[in-house]
mmCIF file of C-alpha atoms and ligand atoms in Angstrom:
data_model
loop_
_atom_site.group_PDB
_atom_site.id
_atom_site.type_symbol
_atom_site.label_atom_id
_atom_site.label_comp_id
_atom_site.label_asym_id
_atom_site.label_seq_id
_atom_site.Cartn_x
_atom_site.Cartn_y
_atom_site.Cartn_z
ATOM 1 C CA MET H 1 -18.083 -68.021 22.536
ATOM 2 C CA LYS H 2 -15.942 -67.485 25.854
ATOM 3 C CA THR H 3 -17.527 -68.685 28.730
ATOM 4 C CA LEU H 4 -17.418 -69.305 31.841
ATOM 5 C CA ALA H 5 -17.714 -72.857 31.467
ATOM 6 C CA GLU H 6 -14.771 -72.747 28.626
ATOM 7 C CA LEU H 7 -12.866 -71.327 31.403
ATOM 8 C CA ALA H 8 -13.790 -74.322 33.826
ATOM 9 C CA GLN H 9 -12.549 -76.728 30.909
ATOM 10 C CA ILE H 10 -9.377 -74.946 30.695
ATOM 11 C CA ARG H 11 -9.024 -75.793 34.245
ATOM 12 C CA GLU H 12 -10.082 -78.923 33.683
ATOM 13 C CA LYS H 13 -7.410 -79.448 30.877
ATOM 14 C CA MET H 14 -4.604 -77.955 33.194
ATOM 15 C CA LYS H 15 -5.487 -80.689 36.462
ATOM 16 C CA ASP H 16 -3.703 -83.285 34.765
ATOM 17 C CA LYS H 17 -0.432 -81.406 34.470
ATOM 18 C CA VAL H 18 2.195 -81.596 37.311
ATOM 19 C CA GLY H 19 3.821 -79.003 38.448
ATOM 20 C CA ILE H 20 1.197 -76.404 37.274
ATOM 21 C CA ARG H 21 -0.489 -75.134 40.463
ATOM 22 C CA GLU H 22 3.085 -75.059 42.440
ATOM 23 C CA GLY H 23 4.550 -72.964 39.469
ATOM 24 C CA VAL H 24 7.688 -73.454 41.205
ATOM 25 C CA ASN H 25 9.176 -76.192 38.630
ATOM 26 C CA GLY H 26 10.474 -74.800 35.593
ATOM 27 C CA ILE H 27 11.438 -71.755 34.280
ATOM 28 C CA ARG H 28 9.874 -68.666 35.310
ATOM 29 C CA ILE H 29 9.784 -65.769 32.521
ATOM 30 C CA VAL H 30 9.600 -62.562 33.897
ATOM 31 C CA VAL H 31 8.941 -59.269 32.489
ATOM 32 C CA GLY H 32 9.755 -55.486 33.865
ATOM 33 C CA MET H 33 6.529 -53.820 33.870
ATOM 34 C CA ALA H 34 7.213 -50.239 35.243
ATOM 35 C CA THR H 35 6.426 -47.538 33.563
ATOM 36 C CA CYS H 36 9.504 -47.309 32.161
ATOM 37 C CA GLY H 37 9.010 -50.587 30.414
ATOM 38 C CA ILE H 38 5.676 -49.907 29.718
ATOM 39 C CA ALA H 39 6.615 -46.958 27.555
ATOM 40 C CA ALA H 40 9.313 -48.922 25.484
ATOM 41 C CA GLY H 41 7.161 -51.408 24.712
ATOM 42 C CA ALA H 42 7.174 -54.357 27.079
ATOM 43 C CA ARG H 43 3.201 -55.464 27.115
ATOM 44 C CA PRO H 44 3.576 -56.501 23.082
ATOM 45 C CA VAL H 45 6.452 -58.782 24.230
ATOM 46 C CA LEU H 46 4.161 -59.625 27.656
ATOM 47 C CA ASN H 47 1.333 -60.818 25.584
ATOM 48 C CA THR H 48 3.555 -62.952 22.935
ATOM 49 C CA LEU H 49 5.115 -64.627 25.422
ATOM 50 C CA VAL H 50 1.805 -65.642 26.812
ATOM 51 C CA GLU H 51 0.135 -66.578 24.339
ATOM 52 C CA GLU H 52 3.787 -68.790 22.709
ATOM 53 C CA VAL H 53 3.521 -70.112 25.747
ATOM 54 C CA ALA H 54 -0.167 -71.286 25.327
ATOM 55 C CA LYS H 55 0.098 -72.029 20.975
ATOM 56 C CA GLU H 56 3.770 -74.206 22.198
ATOM 57 C CA ASP H 57 1.618 -75.925 25.193
ATOM 58 C CA LEU H 58 4.511 -75.635 27.787
ATOM 59 C CA SER H 59 2.379 -74.102 30.490
ATOM 60 C CA SER H 60 3.489 -76.434 32.650
ATOM 61 C CA LYS H 61 7.216 -76.239 32.010
ATOM 62 C CA ALA H 62 6.986 -72.352 32.252
ATOM 63 C CA THR H 63 5.221 -69.833 34.146
ATOM 64 C CA VAL H 64 5.101 -65.400 32.267
ATOM 65 C CA THR H 65 4.500 -62.964 34.739
ATOM 66 C CA GLN H 66 5.614 -59.371 35.644
ATOM 67 C CA THR H 67 7.599 -57.755 37.649
ATOM 68 C CA GLY H 68 8.493 -53.728 38.338
ATOM 69 C CA CYS H 69 11.774 -51.732 37.667
ATOM 70 C CA ILE H 70 14.773 -54.284 37.055
ATOM 71 C CA GLY H 71 17.307 -51.265 37.130
ATOM 72 C CA ILE H 72 18.134 -51.227 33.497
ATOM 73 C CA CYS H 73 15.470 -48.704 32.273
ATOM 74 C CA GLN H 74 17.721 -48.131 28.605
ATOM 75 C CA TYR H 75 17.696 -51.527 28.358
ATOM 76 C CA GLU H 76 13.778 -51.542 28.322
ATOM 77 C CA PRO H 77 11.733 -54.090 27.493
ATOM 78 C CA VAL H 78 13.269 -56.572 29.700
ATOM 79 C CA VAL H 79 12.449 -59.872 30.176
ATOM 80 C CA GLU H 80 14.565 -62.920 32.523
ATOM 81 C CA VAL H 81 14.258 -65.863 32.696
ATOM 82 C CA PHE H 82 14.763 -67.701 35.570
ATOM 83 C CA GLU H 83 15.293 -72.023 36.189
ATOM 84 C CA ALA H 84 16.968 -73.653 38.650
ATOM 85 C CA GLY H 85 20.086 -74.560 39.007
ATOM 86 C CA LYS H 86 20.898 -72.237 35.830
ATOM 87 C CA GLU H 87 22.352 -68.568 35.863
ATOM 88 C CA LYS H 88 19.424 -65.965 35.110
ATOM 89 C CA VAL H 89 19.529 -65.215 31.439
ATOM 90 C CA THR H 90 18.505 -61.434 30.746
ATOM 91 C CA TYR H 91 17.382 -60.482 27.537
ATOM 92 C CA VAL H 92 17.579 -56.884 26.574
ATOM 93 C CA LYS H 93 15.248 -54.500 23.896
ATOM 94 C CA VAL H 94 12.820 -57.575 23.565
ATOM 95 C CA THR H 95 10.648 -57.090 20.331
ATOM 96 C CA PRO H 96 7.229 -59.461 19.890
ATOM 97 C CA ASP H 97 9.347 -61.184 17.665
ATOM 98 C CA MET H 98 12.080 -61.598 19.149
ATOM 99 C CA ALA H 99 9.983 -62.724 21.761
ATOM 100 C CA LYS H 100 8.309 -65.779 20.044
ATOM 101 C CA ARG H 101 12.506 -67.105 18.997
ATOM 102 C CA ILE H 102 13.166 -66.693 22.337
ATOM 103 C CA VAL H 103 10.528 -68.843 23.908
ATOM 104 C CA ALA H 104 11.083 -71.140 20.708
ATOM 105 C CA GLU H 105 14.458 -72.102 21.016
ATOM 106 C CA HIS H 106 15.330 -71.504 24.734
ATOM 107 C CA ILE H 107 11.695 -72.169 26.527
ATOM 108 C CA LYS H 108 11.384 -74.909 23.970
ATOM 109 C CA GLY H 109 14.725 -75.931 23.137
ATOM 110 C CA GLY H 110 16.874 -75.091 25.950
ATOM 111 C CA LYS H 111 19.171 -73.212 24.337
ATOM 112 C CA ILE H 112 19.648 -69.337 24.615
ATOM 113 C CA VAL H 113 19.046 -66.757 22.358
ATOM 114 C CA THR H 114 22.633 -64.922 23.146
ATOM 115 C CA GLU H 115 22.630 -62.107 20.138
ATOM 116 C CA TYR H 116 19.743 -60.690 22.075
ATOM 117 C CA THR H 117 21.137 -61.220 25.552
ATOM 118 C CA ILE H 118 22.456 -58.333 27.813
ATOM 119 C CA GLY H 119 26.117 -59.341 27.121
ATOM 120 C CA ASN H 120 25.579 -58.557 23.782
ATOM 121 C CA TYR H 121 25.062 -54.889 24.525
ATOM 122 C CA LYS H 122 27.498 -53.840 26.560
ATOM 123 C CA ILE H 123 30.987 -52.514 25.012
ATOM 124 C CA MET Z 1 2.285 -43.198 26.443
ATOM 125 C CA LYS Z 2 0.848 -44.282 22.633
ATOM 126 C CA GLU Z 3 -2.533 -45.377 24.403
ATOM 127 C CA LEU Z 4 -4.649 -44.493 27.452
ATOM 128 C CA SER Z 5 -4.863 -48.722 28.356
ATOM 129 C CA LEU Z 6 -0.831 -48.342 28.926
ATOM 130 C CA ASN Z 7 -1.382 -45.782 30.984
ATOM 131 C CA ILE Z 8 -3.906 -47.686 33.218
ATOM 132 C CA LEU Z 9 -1.621 -50.478 33.286
ATOM 133 C CA ASP Z 10 1.203 -48.572 34.594
ATOM 134 C CA ILE Z 11 -1.065 -46.297 37.471
ATOM 135 C CA ALA Z 12 -2.764 -49.923 38.324
ATOM 136 C CA GLN Z 13 0.770 -51.494 38.718
ATOM 137 C CA ASN Z 14 1.125 -48.848 42.174
ATOM 138 C CA SER Z 15 -2.319 -50.052 43.716
ATOM 139 C CA PHE Z 16 -0.329 -53.740 42.864
ATOM 140 C CA THR Z 17 2.830 -52.647 44.523
ATOM 141 C CA ALA Z 18 0.956 -51.208 47.312
ATOM 142 C CA GLY Z 19 -0.500 -54.104 48.182
ATOM 143 C CA ALA Z 20 -3.803 -53.720 47.117
ATOM 144 C CA SER Z 21 -5.576 -56.409 48.079
ATOM 145 C CA LEU Z 22 -8.707 -55.337 45.818
ATOM 146 C CA THR Z 23 -8.405 -53.161 43.149
ATOM 147 C CA GLU Z 24 -10.629 -51.196 40.535
ATOM 148 C CA ILE Z 25 -10.529 -49.856 37.265
ATOM 149 C CA LEU Z 26 -13.227 -47.949 36.400
ATOM 150 C CA LEU Z 27 -13.769 -46.146 33.060
ATOM 151 C CA THR Z 28 -16.941 -44.347 32.151
ATOM 152 C CA GLU Z 29 -17.443 -42.448 29.404
ATOM 153 C CA LYS Z 30 -19.900 -39.890 28.833
ATOM 154 C CA GLU Z 31 -20.360 -37.101 25.851
ATOM 155 C CA ASN Z 32 -17.342 -35.924 25.401
ATOM 156 C CA ARG Z 33 -15.979 -36.770 28.611
ATOM 157 C CA PHE Z 34 -14.055 -39.868 29.616
ATOM 158 C CA ILE Z 35 -13.217 -40.677 33.089
ATOM 159 C CA ILE Z 36 -10.860 -42.600 34.340
ATOM 160 C CA GLN Z 37 -10.289 -43.958 37.403
ATOM 161 C CA VAL Z 38 -7.828 -46.450 39.892
ATOM 162 C CA LYS Z 39 -9.097 -46.685 43.066
ATOM 163 C CA ASP Z 40 -7.419 -49.683 45.581
ATOM 164 C CA ASP Z 41 -6.864 -50.449 49.900
ATOM 165 C CA GLY Z 42 -3.272 -50.933 49.202
ATOM 166 C CA CYS Z 43 -1.434 -49.286 51.681
ATOM 167 C CA GLY Z 44 -2.109 -45.319 50.801
ATOM 168 C CA MET Z 45 0.680 -42.025 50.548
ATOM 169 C CA SER Z 46 2.431 -40.949 53.141
ATOM 170 C CA GLU Z 47 1.362 -36.887 53.087
ATOM 171 C CA GLU Z 48 4.658 -36.333 52.230
ATOM 172 C CA THR Z 49 4.132 -38.521 48.662
ATOM 173 C CA LEU Z 50 0.751 -37.265 48.634
ATOM 174 C CA LEU Z 51 1.811 -33.383 48.176
ATOM 175 C CA LYS Z 52 4.745 -34.353 45.914
ATOM 176 C CA VAL Z 53 2.586 -36.670 43.670
ATOM 177 C CA SER Z 54 0.014 -34.208 43.256
ATOM 178 C CA ASN Z 55 2.586 -31.267 42.651
ATOM 179 C CA PRO Z 56 2.729 -31.031 38.100
ATOM 180 C CA PHE Z 57 6.208 -29.892 38.659
ATOM 181 C CA TYR Z 58 7.296 -32.685 41.271
ATOM 182 C CA THR Z 59 9.759 -34.349 38.874
ATOM 183 C CA THR Z 60 11.819 -31.249 37.663
ATOM 184 C CA ARG Z 61 11.820 -30.393 41.747
ATOM 185 C CA THR Z 62 13.073 -32.614 43.785
ATOM 186 C CA THR Z 63 16.743 -34.565 43.200
ATOM 187 C CA ARG Z 64 15.869 -37.528 44.621
ATOM 188 C CA LYS Z 65 14.792 -40.570 41.793
ATOM 189 C CA VAL Z 66 11.073 -40.497 41.781
ATOM 190 C CA GLY Z 67 8.151 -42.670 39.231
ATOM 191 C CA LEU Z 68 7.058 -41.122 35.807
ATOM 192 C CA GLY Z 69 4.359 -43.348 36.471
ATOM 193 C CA ILE Z 70 1.436 -40.385 37.446
ATOM 194 C CA PRO Z 71 3.312 -37.074 35.577
ATOM 195 C CA LEU Z 72 2.797 -39.139 32.001
ATOM 196 C CA PHE Z 73 -1.362 -40.104 33.212
ATOM 197 C CA ARG Z 74 -1.702 -35.908 34.340
ATOM 198 C CA LEU Z 75 0.037 -34.691 30.694
ATOM 199 C CA ALA Z 76 -2.129 -37.337 29.210
ATOM 200 C CA ALA Z 77 -5.157 -36.011 30.735
ATOM 201 C CA GLU Z 78 -4.258 -32.047 30.500
ATOM 202 C CA GLN Z 79 -3.329 -31.909 27.303
ATOM 203 C CA THR Z 80 -6.820 -33.070 26.531
ATOM 204 C CA GLY Z 81 -8.341 -30.132 28.469
ATOM 205 C CA GLY Z 82 -8.653 -31.871 31.683
ATOM 206 C CA TYR Z 83 -6.934 -33.069 34.834
ATOM 207 C CA ILE Z 84 -6.245 -35.316 37.580
ATOM 208 C CA GLU Z 85 -7.623 -35.518 41.142
ATOM 209 C CA ILE Z 86 -5.417 -38.534 43.649
ATOM 210 C CA GLN Z 87 -6.837 -38.917 47.141
ATOM 211 C CA SER Z 88 -5.053 -40.974 49.592
ATOM 212 C CA SER Z 89 -5.089 -42.163 52.464
ATOM 213 C CA GLN Z 90 -2.903 -44.873 55.322
ATOM 214 C CA LYS Z 91 -5.609 -44.593 58.373
ATOM 215 C CA PRO Z 92 -5.939 -48.074 59.273
ATOM 216 C CA GLU Z 93 -9.428 -47.973 59.397
ATOM 217 C CA ASP Z 94 -9.683 -46.755 55.081
ATOM 218 C CA HIS Z 95 -6.341 -46.922 54.117
ATOM 219 C CA GLY Z 96 -5.807 -46.728 50.129
ATOM 220 C CA THR Z 97 -5.520 -44.268 46.963
ATOM 221 C CA VAL Z 98 -8.103 -42.920 44.498
ATOM 222 C CA ILE Z 99 -6.331 -41.980 41.375
ATOM 223 C CA THR Z 100 -8.650 -40.386 38.862
ATOM 224 C CA GLY Z 101 -8.334 -38.270 35.352
ATOM 225 C CA VAL Z 102 -10.284 -36.923 33.505
ATOM 226 C CA PHE Z 103 -10.522 -36.545 29.421
ATOM 227 C CA PHE Z 104 -12.364 -34.632 26.562
ATOM 228 C CA LYS Z 105 -12.688 -37.416 23.996
ATOM 229 C CA ASP Z 106 -13.229 -34.554 20.923
ATOM 230 C CA HIS Z 107 -9.849 -32.234 22.316
ATOM 231 C CA ILE Z 108 -7.315 -33.299 18.885
ATOM 232 C CA ASP Z 109 -4.644 -34.163 21.705
ATOM 233 C CA PHE Z 110 -6.600 -36.983 23.347
ATOM 234 C CA THR Z 111 -5.106 -40.490 23.434
ATOM 235 C CA PRO Z 112 -6.836 -43.427 22.331
ATOM 236 C CA LEU Z 113 -7.718 -46.117 24.275
ATOM 237 C CA GLY Z 114 -6.024 -48.494 22.057
ATOM 238 C CA ASP Z 115 -5.805 -52.446 22.919
ATOM 239 C CA ILE Z 116 -7.394 -52.806 26.366
ATOM 240 C CA ALA Z 117 -8.134 -56.312 26.476
ATOM 241 C CA SER Z 118 -4.260 -56.980 26.794
ATOM 242 C CA THR Z 119 -4.209 -54.792 29.680
ATOM 243 C CA VAL Z 120 -7.289 -56.577 31.308
ATOM 244 C CA CYS Z 121 -5.561 -59.685 30.789
ATOM 245 C CA LEU Z 122 -1.959 -58.458 31.987
ATOM 246 C CA LEU Z 123 -3.394 -56.536 35.095
ATOM 247 C CA ALA Z 124 -5.332 -59.989 35.975
ATOM 248 C CA GLN Z 125 -2.097 -61.258 35.632
ATOM 249 C CA GLY Z 126 -0.138 -59.020 37.681
ATOM 250 C CA CYS Z 127 -3.076 -58.481 40.965
ATOM 251 C CA GLY Z 128 -0.681 -61.960 42.222
ATOM 252 C CA ASN Z 129 -2.729 -62.994 45.488
ATOM 253 C CA GLY Z 130 -5.186 -59.568 45.319
ATOM 254 C CA ASP Z 131 -8.515 -59.402 43.135
ATOM 255 C CA MET Z 132 -8.898 -56.979 40.576
ATOM 256 C CA VAL Z 133 -12.531 -55.066 39.031
ATOM 257 C CA PHE Z 134 -12.385 -53.896 35.709
ATOM 258 C CA ARG Z 135 -15.505 -52.048 34.627
ATOM 259 C CA HIS Z 136 -15.998 -49.594 31.339
ATOM 260 C CA GLN Z 137 -19.180 -47.983 31.467
ATOM 261 C CA THR Z 138 -20.153 -46.540 27.635
ATOM 262 C CA GLU Z 139 -23.493 -45.316 26.442
ATOM 263 C CA ASN Z 140 -23.678 -48.448 24.549
ATOM 264 C CA GLY Z 141 -23.671 -50.280 27.179
ATOM 265 C CA GLU Z 142 -20.687 -52.115 30.139
ATOM 266 C CA VAL Z 143 -17.506 -54.579 29.808
ATOM 267 C CA GLU Z 144 -16.502 -55.738 32.948
ATOM 268 C CA LEU Z 145 -14.217 -58.105 34.545
ATOM 269 C CA ASP Z 146 -14.291 -59.574 38.082
ATOM 270 C CA THR Z 147 -11.039 -61.594 38.816
ATOM 271 C CA ARG Z 148 -13.291 -62.775 42.167
ATOM 272 C CA ALA Z 149 -15.836 -64.054 39.848
ATOM 273 C CA LEU Z 150 -13.252 -66.413 37.554
ATOM 274 C CA ARG Z 151 -10.999 -67.491 40.607
ATOM 275 C CA GLU Z 152 -14.410 -69.673 41.555
ATOM 276 C CA VAL Z 153 -13.916 -71.610 38.020
ATOM 277 C CA LEU Z 154 -10.751 -71.433 38.381
ATOM 278 C CA GLN Z 155 -10.512 -73.044 42.168
ATOM 279 C CA GLY Z 156 -6.451 -72.480 42.694
ATOM 280 C CA LEU Z 157 -5.324 -72.184 39.353
ATOM 281 C CA PRO Z 158 -3.383 -69.643 38.725
ATOM 282 C CA LEU Z 159 -5.345 -66.134 36.399
ATOM 283 C CA SER Z 160 -1.301 -66.274 35.071
ATOM 284 C CA ASN Z 161 -1.794 -69.605 33.981
ATOM 285 C CA PRO Z 162 -1.293 -68.940 29.391
ATOM 286 C CA ASP Z 163 -4.319 -70.547 28.229
ATOM 287 C CA VAL Z 164 -6.688 -68.646 31.077
ATOM 288 C CA GLN Z 165 -4.912 -65.556 30.026
ATOM 289 C CA LEU Z 166 -5.846 -66.202 26.190
ATOM 290 C CA TRP Z 167 -9.122 -66.892 27.742
ATOM 291 C CA ILE Z 168 -9.481 -63.122 29.336
ATOM 292 C CA LYS Z 169 -8.798 -61.611 26.886
ATOM 293 C CA ASP Z 170 -10.475 -63.159 24.269
ATOM 294 C CA TYR Z 171 -14.011 -62.822 26.216
ATOM 295 C CA VAL Z 172 -12.985 -58.796 27.185
ATOM 296 C CA LYS Z 173 -12.624 -58.285 23.523
ATOM 297 C CA GLN Z 174 -16.091 -60.354 23.345
ATOM 298 C CA GLN Z 175 -17.596 -58.105 25.177
ATOM 299 C CA TYR Z 176 -16.412 -54.944 23.156
ATOM 300 C CA GLU Z 177 -17.589 -56.650 20.223
ATOM 301 C CA ASN Z 178 -21.043 -57.324 21.639
ATOM 302 C CA ILE Z 179 -21.608 -52.833 22.315
ATOM 303 C CA LYS Z 180 -19.731 -52.110 19.709
ATOM 304 C CA MET Z 181 -22.915 -50.609 17.991
HETATM 305 N N1 ATP I 1 -2.172 -46.690 44.520
HETATM 306 C C1 ATP I 1 -0.871 -46.184 44.918
HETATM 307 N N2 ATP I 1 -0.694 -46.498 46.406
HETATM 308 C C2 ATP I 1 0.319 -46.229 47.438
HETATM 309 N N3 ATP I 1 0.950 -45.063 46.481
HETATM 310 C C3 ATP I 1 0.815 -44.772 45.467
HETATM 311 C C4 ATP I 1 0.745 -45.072 44.325
HETATM 312 N N4 ATP I 1 0.242 -44.727 43.609
HETATM 313 C C5 ATP I 1 1.730 -44.017 43.614
HETATM 314 N N5 ATP I 1 2.126 -44.169 44.832
HETATM 315 C C6 ATP I 1 3.172 -43.894 45.361
HETATM 316 O O1 ATP I 1 3.701 -42.705 44.409
HETATM 317 C C7 ATP I 1 4.857 -42.621 43.951
HETATM 318 C C8 ATP I 1 4.793 -42.123 42.264
HETATM 319 O O2 ATP I 1 4.148 -42.924 41.606
HETATM 320 P P1 ATP I 1 4.390 -42.925 40.251
HETATM 321 O O3 ATP I 1 3.520 -44.101 39.251
HETATM 322 O O4 ATP I 1 4.503 -41.643 39.317
HETATM 323 O O5 ATP I 1 5.799 -43.319 39.889
HETATM 324 P P2 ATP I 1 6.758 -44.891 40.498
HETATM 325 O O6 ATP I 1 5.813 -45.784 40.381
HETATM 326 O O7 ATP I 1 7.861 -44.515 41.987
HETATM 327 O O8 ATP I 1 7.777 -45.049 38.985
HETATM 328 P P3 ATP I 1 6.990 -45.459 37.515
HETATM 329 O O9 ATP I 1 8.409 -44.615 37.086
HETATM 330 O O10 ATP I 1 7.945 -46.943 37.222
HETATM 331 O O11 ATP I 1 5.788 -45.511 38.053
HETATM 332 C C9 ATP I 1 5.181 -44.146 44.597
HETATM 333 O O12 ATP I 1 6.343 -44.035 43.911
HETATM 334 C C10 ATP I 1 4.431 -44.589 45.171
HETATM 335 O O13 ATP I 1 5.381 -43.936 46.687
HETATM 336 MG MG1 MG I 2 4.472 -45.976 39.086
#
């Protein structure tokens, strides 16, 4: 049973984790959710990113959010990863399976999944 | 779009973009009708935009880049014999937009609602500093999620927190289980 009491427990659990309320420190994972993104399958990608970040207990380290059209509709679903002091990483044509690897290798492991990045698609 | 819940996600994004402080998503099922209404208190549309988005052919008649969200929503409704209606105001005293789609469930081209729980949790994530109310009224009962009530419990923990997101999704799913006959 999902109850509001359980939601309060989540709140208490998160209290001890530093930086989480501010959401400024750490990694920002952003998914394009305009019409082009949604039609191309951004929703399951975003849901998977949220699930994996929760499962791997990374929510004090990374936030997952959505944005409008990133301007490269032909590459949707697009996932961008921002980290202070590092260059933005843009993953393109992302599927839920790819999203799992991105969380495991990049967000958790700190290693960019180069084969999924936009650089790999340029002619 | 393969699911109406994707159209709902998309149409509600327009409300968030319009800076709504409250976005209400109301689904009403009665007999063979399925009505989707997205209502916000955002900035509203200019007369020019309203005319454009109300025109079924606006995507082909203009050379400027225009969106696809409303045309796809319209298509989904019209292909079931239904229609959409748009009201919008930029007046300071009652600014906001209401988009209503009427669908006929028994039509062969009715798009299934699909994974609505995924849409609801992402709407709660996307509404930013604004709030969102989702309500689905069926003949078996009602499903509801109001982010204002959740925020009271969360006391500053964002709705976008991944653990909170998963809770919302399961909470909505569970309500749907309960009204299933
Ligand atoms: N709720 C709303 N409040 C204010 N303006 C709106 C609202 N919904 C739509 N609009 C206006 O109508 C336009 C068309 O909306 P539509 O969803 O069709 O396309 P879009 O959002 O511009 O692009 P996309 O293809 O990503 O959806 C928007 O650009 C916006 O100006
Ligand atoms: Mg739109």
